[in-house]
Amino acid sequence: MHLTLAETESYLRKAARACGLDWGIAEEAGKAARWLAAFDLPGPELLLAHLQHLAGKDYRQFIPDCSLDPWQAPGGLLCPVITGAALADRSAQMLDGRVFRLAATACPLLLAATVGQAARCHRRVFTTAWAGVRVSCFENGMSIAGNRADLQLAQAESVSCQLDHLDEPQQLPSTLAYAIDQDAFKEIDALAFQTYAPATAASRAGAGAGLTDND
């Protein structure tokens, strides 16, 4: 089936919230999934897998201790969305030449997508590297170098993020709908459904135009 990019962001934002992420971080999760989907990369599927891993756990165990070098999480595995948001908050330091190093990180492609939001904000290029691949995020584009098979790693033992000086992106984002597996969408939809308020007698009674209809 196909999802518009807006639908992709909306469904994944709600799914992230259903798995215990605060609404602000859930917003970042939805944006990361949408950003990757625009480049026909499996952001929605990767985020689903990560959310399923988080479900039922205290996600504070996945938050980075930014005082360490490399950054590490109390639970041993950094959440890419939370960590990406922390990097975005410190992106001005990358403009000054700082290289951020991270320890074990889940789904690093999601991290690159979150850092990509900062690249767009600063109109600069930020490169996230892990295993044998480098993902460079431009203001409105992306370049990938190295082993593309490493893009979908569920976990990377080390990750780095830094300013880069590439000239032009290899790929620009598309506005086309994203093709997603039907079974994956059902799982995402089931999570998103958990954020909907249940219908009550009062809500049903207030539905519709009531006794006055000015249309």
Short mmCIF file of C-alpha atoms in Angstrom, two decimals:
data_model
loop_
_atom_site.label_atom_id
_atom_site.label_comp_id
_atom_site.label_asym_id
_atom_site.label_seq_id
_atom_site.Cartn_x
_atom_site.Cartn_y
_atom_site.Cartn_z
CA MET A 1 0.00 0.00 0.00
CA HIS A 2 1.01 3.64 -0.29
CA LEU A 3 1.15 6.42 2.31
CA THR A 4 1.57 10.09 1.60
CA LEU A 5 4.52 11.65 3.37
CA ALA A 6 2.12 13.54 5.64
CA GLU A 7 0.38 10.28 6.55
CA THR A 8 3.74 8.62 7.17
CA GLU A 9 4.71 11.32 9.65
CA SER A 10 1.32 11.31 11.37
CA TYR A 11 1.08 7.54 11.82
CA LEU A 12 4.65 7.18 13.06
CA ARG A 13 4.33 10.12 15.44
CA LYS A 14 1.33 8.50 17.08
CA ALA A 15 3.01 5.08 17.11
CA ALA A 16 6.02 6.60 18.88
CA ARG A 17 3.79 8.22 21.46
CA ALA A 18 1.99 4.93 22.03
CA CYS A 19 5.36 3.32 22.84
CA GLY A 20 6.04 5.80 25.63
CA LEU A 21 7.99 8.60 23.96
CA ASP A 22 7.09 12.13 25.01
CA TRP A 23 5.11 14.02 22.40
CA GLY A 24 8.10 16.21 21.53
CA ILE A 25 10.34 13.22 20.84
CA ALA A 26 7.46 11.46 19.08
CA GLU A 27 7.26 14.49 16.76
CA GLU A 28 10.94 14.04 15.95
CA ALA A 29 10.37 10.33 15.31
CA GLY A 30 7.60 11.08 12.82
CA LYS A 31 9.74 13.66 11.03
CA ALA A 32 12.66 11.23 10.79
CA ALA A 33 10.44 8.52 9.28
CA ARG A 34 8.99 11.02 6.79
CA TRP A 35 12.41 12.39 5.83
CA LEU A 36 13.74 8.92 5.03
CA ALA A 37 10.55 7.92 3.20
CA ALA A 38 11.03 10.96 0.93
CA PHE A 39 14.31 9.37 -0.21
CA ASP A 40 12.64 5.95 -0.57
CA LEU A 41 14.53 4.62 2.44
CA PRO A 42 12.82 2.35 5.00
CA GLY A 43 12.45 4.90 7.77
CA PRO A 44 8.93 3.77 8.74
CA GLU A 45 9.97 0.12 8.97
CA LEU A 46 13.13 0.90 10.93
CA LEU A 47 11.23 3.12 13.33
CA LEU A 48 8.59 0.43 13.82
CA ALA A 49 11.28 -2.10 14.72
CA HIS A 50 12.89 0.36 17.14
CA LEU A 51 9.56 1.22 18.77
CA GLN A 52 8.78 -2.46 19.22
CA HIS A 53 12.13 -2.80 20.97
CA LEU A 54 11.29 0.15 23.25
CA ALA A 55 7.76 -1.00 24.06
CA GLY A 56 7.30 -1.74 27.75
CA LYS A 57 10.74 -0.39 28.66
CA ASP A 58 11.75 2.80 30.45
CA TYR A 59 12.99 4.84 27.52
CA ARG A 60 15.10 6.94 29.88
CA GLN A 61 17.50 4.01 29.78
CA PHE A 62 18.12 4.88 26.11
CA ILE A 63 18.87 8.59 26.67
CA PRO A 64 22.51 9.62 26.08
CA ASP A 65 24.82 10.75 28.85
CA CYS A 66 26.25 13.70 26.93
CA SER A 67 29.01 14.25 29.50
CA LEU A 68 30.79 11.12 28.27
CA ASP A 69 32.95 10.67 25.21
CA PRO A 70 31.65 8.74 23.41
CA TRP A 71 28.04 9.33 24.47
CA GLN A 72 26.52 6.29 26.11
CA ALA A 73 23.10 5.24 27.39
CA PRO A 74 22.46 3.84 30.88
CA GLY A 75 20.81 0.80 29.31
CA GLY A 76 23.68 0.25 26.90
CA LEU A 77 21.93 1.24 23.64
CA LEU A 78 21.26 4.79 22.50
CA CYS A 79 17.85 5.66 21.05
CA PRO A 80 18.53 7.23 17.64
CA VAL A 81 15.65 9.71 17.88
CA ILE A 82 16.39 10.98 21.40
CA THR A 83 20.12 11.06 20.65
CA GLY A 84 19.54 12.75 17.31
CA ALA A 85 17.49 15.46 19.01
CA ALA A 86 20.31 15.99 21.53
CA LEU A 87 22.80 16.29 18.66
CA ALA A 88 20.54 18.74 16.84
CA ASP A 89 20.45 20.89 19.98
CA ARG A 90 24.28 20.93 19.89
CA SER A 91 24.64 21.25 16.12
CA ALA A 92 26.23 24.69 16.41
CA GLN A 93 29.21 22.93 18.00
CA MET A 94 29.61 20.88 14.82
CA LEU A 95 29.77 24.15 12.89
CA ASP A 96 32.80 24.96 15.05
CA GLY A 97 34.46 21.68 14.10
CA ARG A 98 33.43 19.38 16.93
CA VAL A 99 33.06 15.70 16.07
CA PHE A 100 30.47 13.91 18.19
CA ARG A 101 31.15 10.25 18.92
CA LEU A 102 28.52 7.81 20.11
CA ALA A 103 28.73 4.33 21.58
CA ALA A 104 26.27 1.55 20.67
CA THR A 105 23.31 3.10 18.84
CA ALA A 106 20.07 1.55 17.62
CA CYS A 107 19.02 2.04 13.97
CA PRO A 108 21.64 4.70 13.12
CA LEU A 109 19.87 5.66 9.91
CA LEU A 110 17.12 7.18 12.06
CA LEU A 111 19.81 9.16 13.88
CA ALA A 112 21.10 10.50 10.55
CA ALA A 113 17.58 11.56 9.61
CA THR A 114 17.11 13.45 12.87
CA VAL A 115 20.48 15.18 12.43
CA GLY A 116 19.29 16.01 8.91
CA GLN A 117 16.72 18.39 10.40
CA ALA A 118 19.60 20.40 11.88
CA ALA A 119 21.39 20.38 8.51
CA ARG A 120 18.33 21.96 6.94
CA CYS A 121 18.12 24.55 9.71
CA HIS A 122 21.78 25.61 9.39
CA ARG A 123 21.90 25.16 5.60
CA ARG A 124 25.08 23.14 5.99
CA VAL A 125 26.09 19.50 5.50
CA PHE A 126 26.26 17.11 8.44
CA THR A 127 27.63 13.60 7.96
CA THR A 128 26.73 10.66 10.17
CA ALA A 129 29.00 7.61 9.81
CA TRP A 130 28.84 4.07 11.16
CA ALA A 131 30.18 0.66 10.14
CA GLY A 132 31.04 1.02 6.44
CA VAL A 133 28.65 3.79 5.41
CA ARG A 134 28.47 7.59 5.53
CA VAL A 135 25.17 9.49 5.23
CA SER A 136 25.54 13.19 4.45
CA CYS A 137 22.49 15.39 4.98
CA PHE A 138 22.17 18.65 3.07
CA GLU A 139 19.63 21.42 3.45
CA ASN A 140 17.39 19.58 1.00
CA GLY A 141 19.13 16.43 -0.11
CA MET A 142 21.27 13.43 0.77
CA SER A 143 24.44 11.64 -0.29
CA ILE A 144 25.36 8.09 0.70
CA ALA A 145 28.90 6.71 0.45
CA GLY A 146 30.20 3.26 1.28
CA ASN A 147 28.39 0.01 1.96
CA ARG A 148 24.67 0.63 1.52
CA ALA A 149 23.94 -2.72 3.17
CA ASP A 150 24.93 -1.05 6.47
CA LEU A 151 22.15 1.53 6.14
CA GLN A 152 19.59 -0.77 7.73
CA LEU A 153 21.68 -2.04 10.62
CA ALA A 154 19.58 -2.55 13.75
CA GLN A 155 22.58 -1.54 15.85
CA ALA A 156 25.96 0.09 15.28
CA GLU A 157 28.73 -0.25 17.84
CA SER A 158 30.01 3.27 17.17
CA VAL A 159 28.72 6.34 15.31
CA SER A 160 30.17 9.76 14.54
CA CYS A 161 28.52 13.03 13.49
CA GLN A 162 30.32 16.05 12.10
CA LEU A 163 30.26 18.98 9.69
CA ASP A 164 31.13 18.11 6.10
CA HIS A 165 31.99 20.18 3.04
CA LEU A 166 30.40 18.33 0.15
CA ASP A 167 29.09 20.44 -2.72
CA GLU A 168 25.96 18.79 -4.07
CA PRO A 169 23.67 15.99 -2.83
CA GLN A 170 23.37 12.81 -4.84
CA GLN A 171 19.62 12.66 -4.30
CA LEU A 172 16.82 15.15 -3.74
CA PRO A 173 13.67 14.26 -1.80
CA SER A 174 10.53 13.13 -3.59
CA THR A 175 6.96 14.17 -2.85
CA LEU A 176 5.61 10.81 -4.04
CA ALA A 177 3.74 8.50 -1.68
CA TYR A 178 5.79 5.90 0.14
CA ALA A 179 5.20 2.22 -0.64
CA ILE A 180 4.96 0.28 2.62
CA ASP A 181 4.36 -3.39 3.27
CA GLN A 182 0.76 -4.07 4.27
CA ASP A 183 1.73 -6.07 7.36
CA ALA A 184 4.12 -3.35 8.56
CA PHE A 185 1.42 -0.74 8.14
CA LYS A 186 -1.05 -2.82 10.17
CA GLU A 187 1.43 -2.93 13.05
CA ILE A 188 2.06 0.82 12.84
CA ASP A 189 -1.68 1.51 12.65
CA ALA A 190 -2.33 -0.69 15.68
CA LEU A 191 0.18 1.32 17.70
CA ALA A 192 -1.18 4.65 16.46
CA PHE A 193 -4.71 3.56 17.37
CA GLN A 194 -3.67 3.38 21.03
CA THR A 195 -3.38 7.18 21.12
CA TYR A 196 -7.00 7.74 20.11
CA ALA A 197 -9.43 8.68 22.86
CA PRO A 198 -12.20 6.07 23.26
CA ALA A 199 -15.68 7.12 22.27
CA THR A 200 -18.06 7.94 25.13
CA ALA A 201 -21.79 8.53 25.35
CA ALA A 202 -21.09 12.26 25.71
CA SER A 203 -18.81 12.41 22.68
CA ARG A 204 -21.26 10.48 20.53
CA ALA A 205 -24.12 12.71 21.68
CA GLY A 206 -22.17 15.81 20.66
CA ALA A 207 -21.28 14.54 17.19
CA GLY A 208 -22.84 16.08 14.10
CA ALA A 209 -24.48 19.45 13.53
CA GLY A 210 -26.97 19.14 16.37
CA LEU A 211 -30.21 21.09 16.19
CA THR A 212 -28.69 24.01 14.30
CA ASP A 213 -27.15 23.64 10.87
CA ASN A 214 -26.10 26.87 9.15
CA ASP A 215 -24.75 25.18 6.01
#
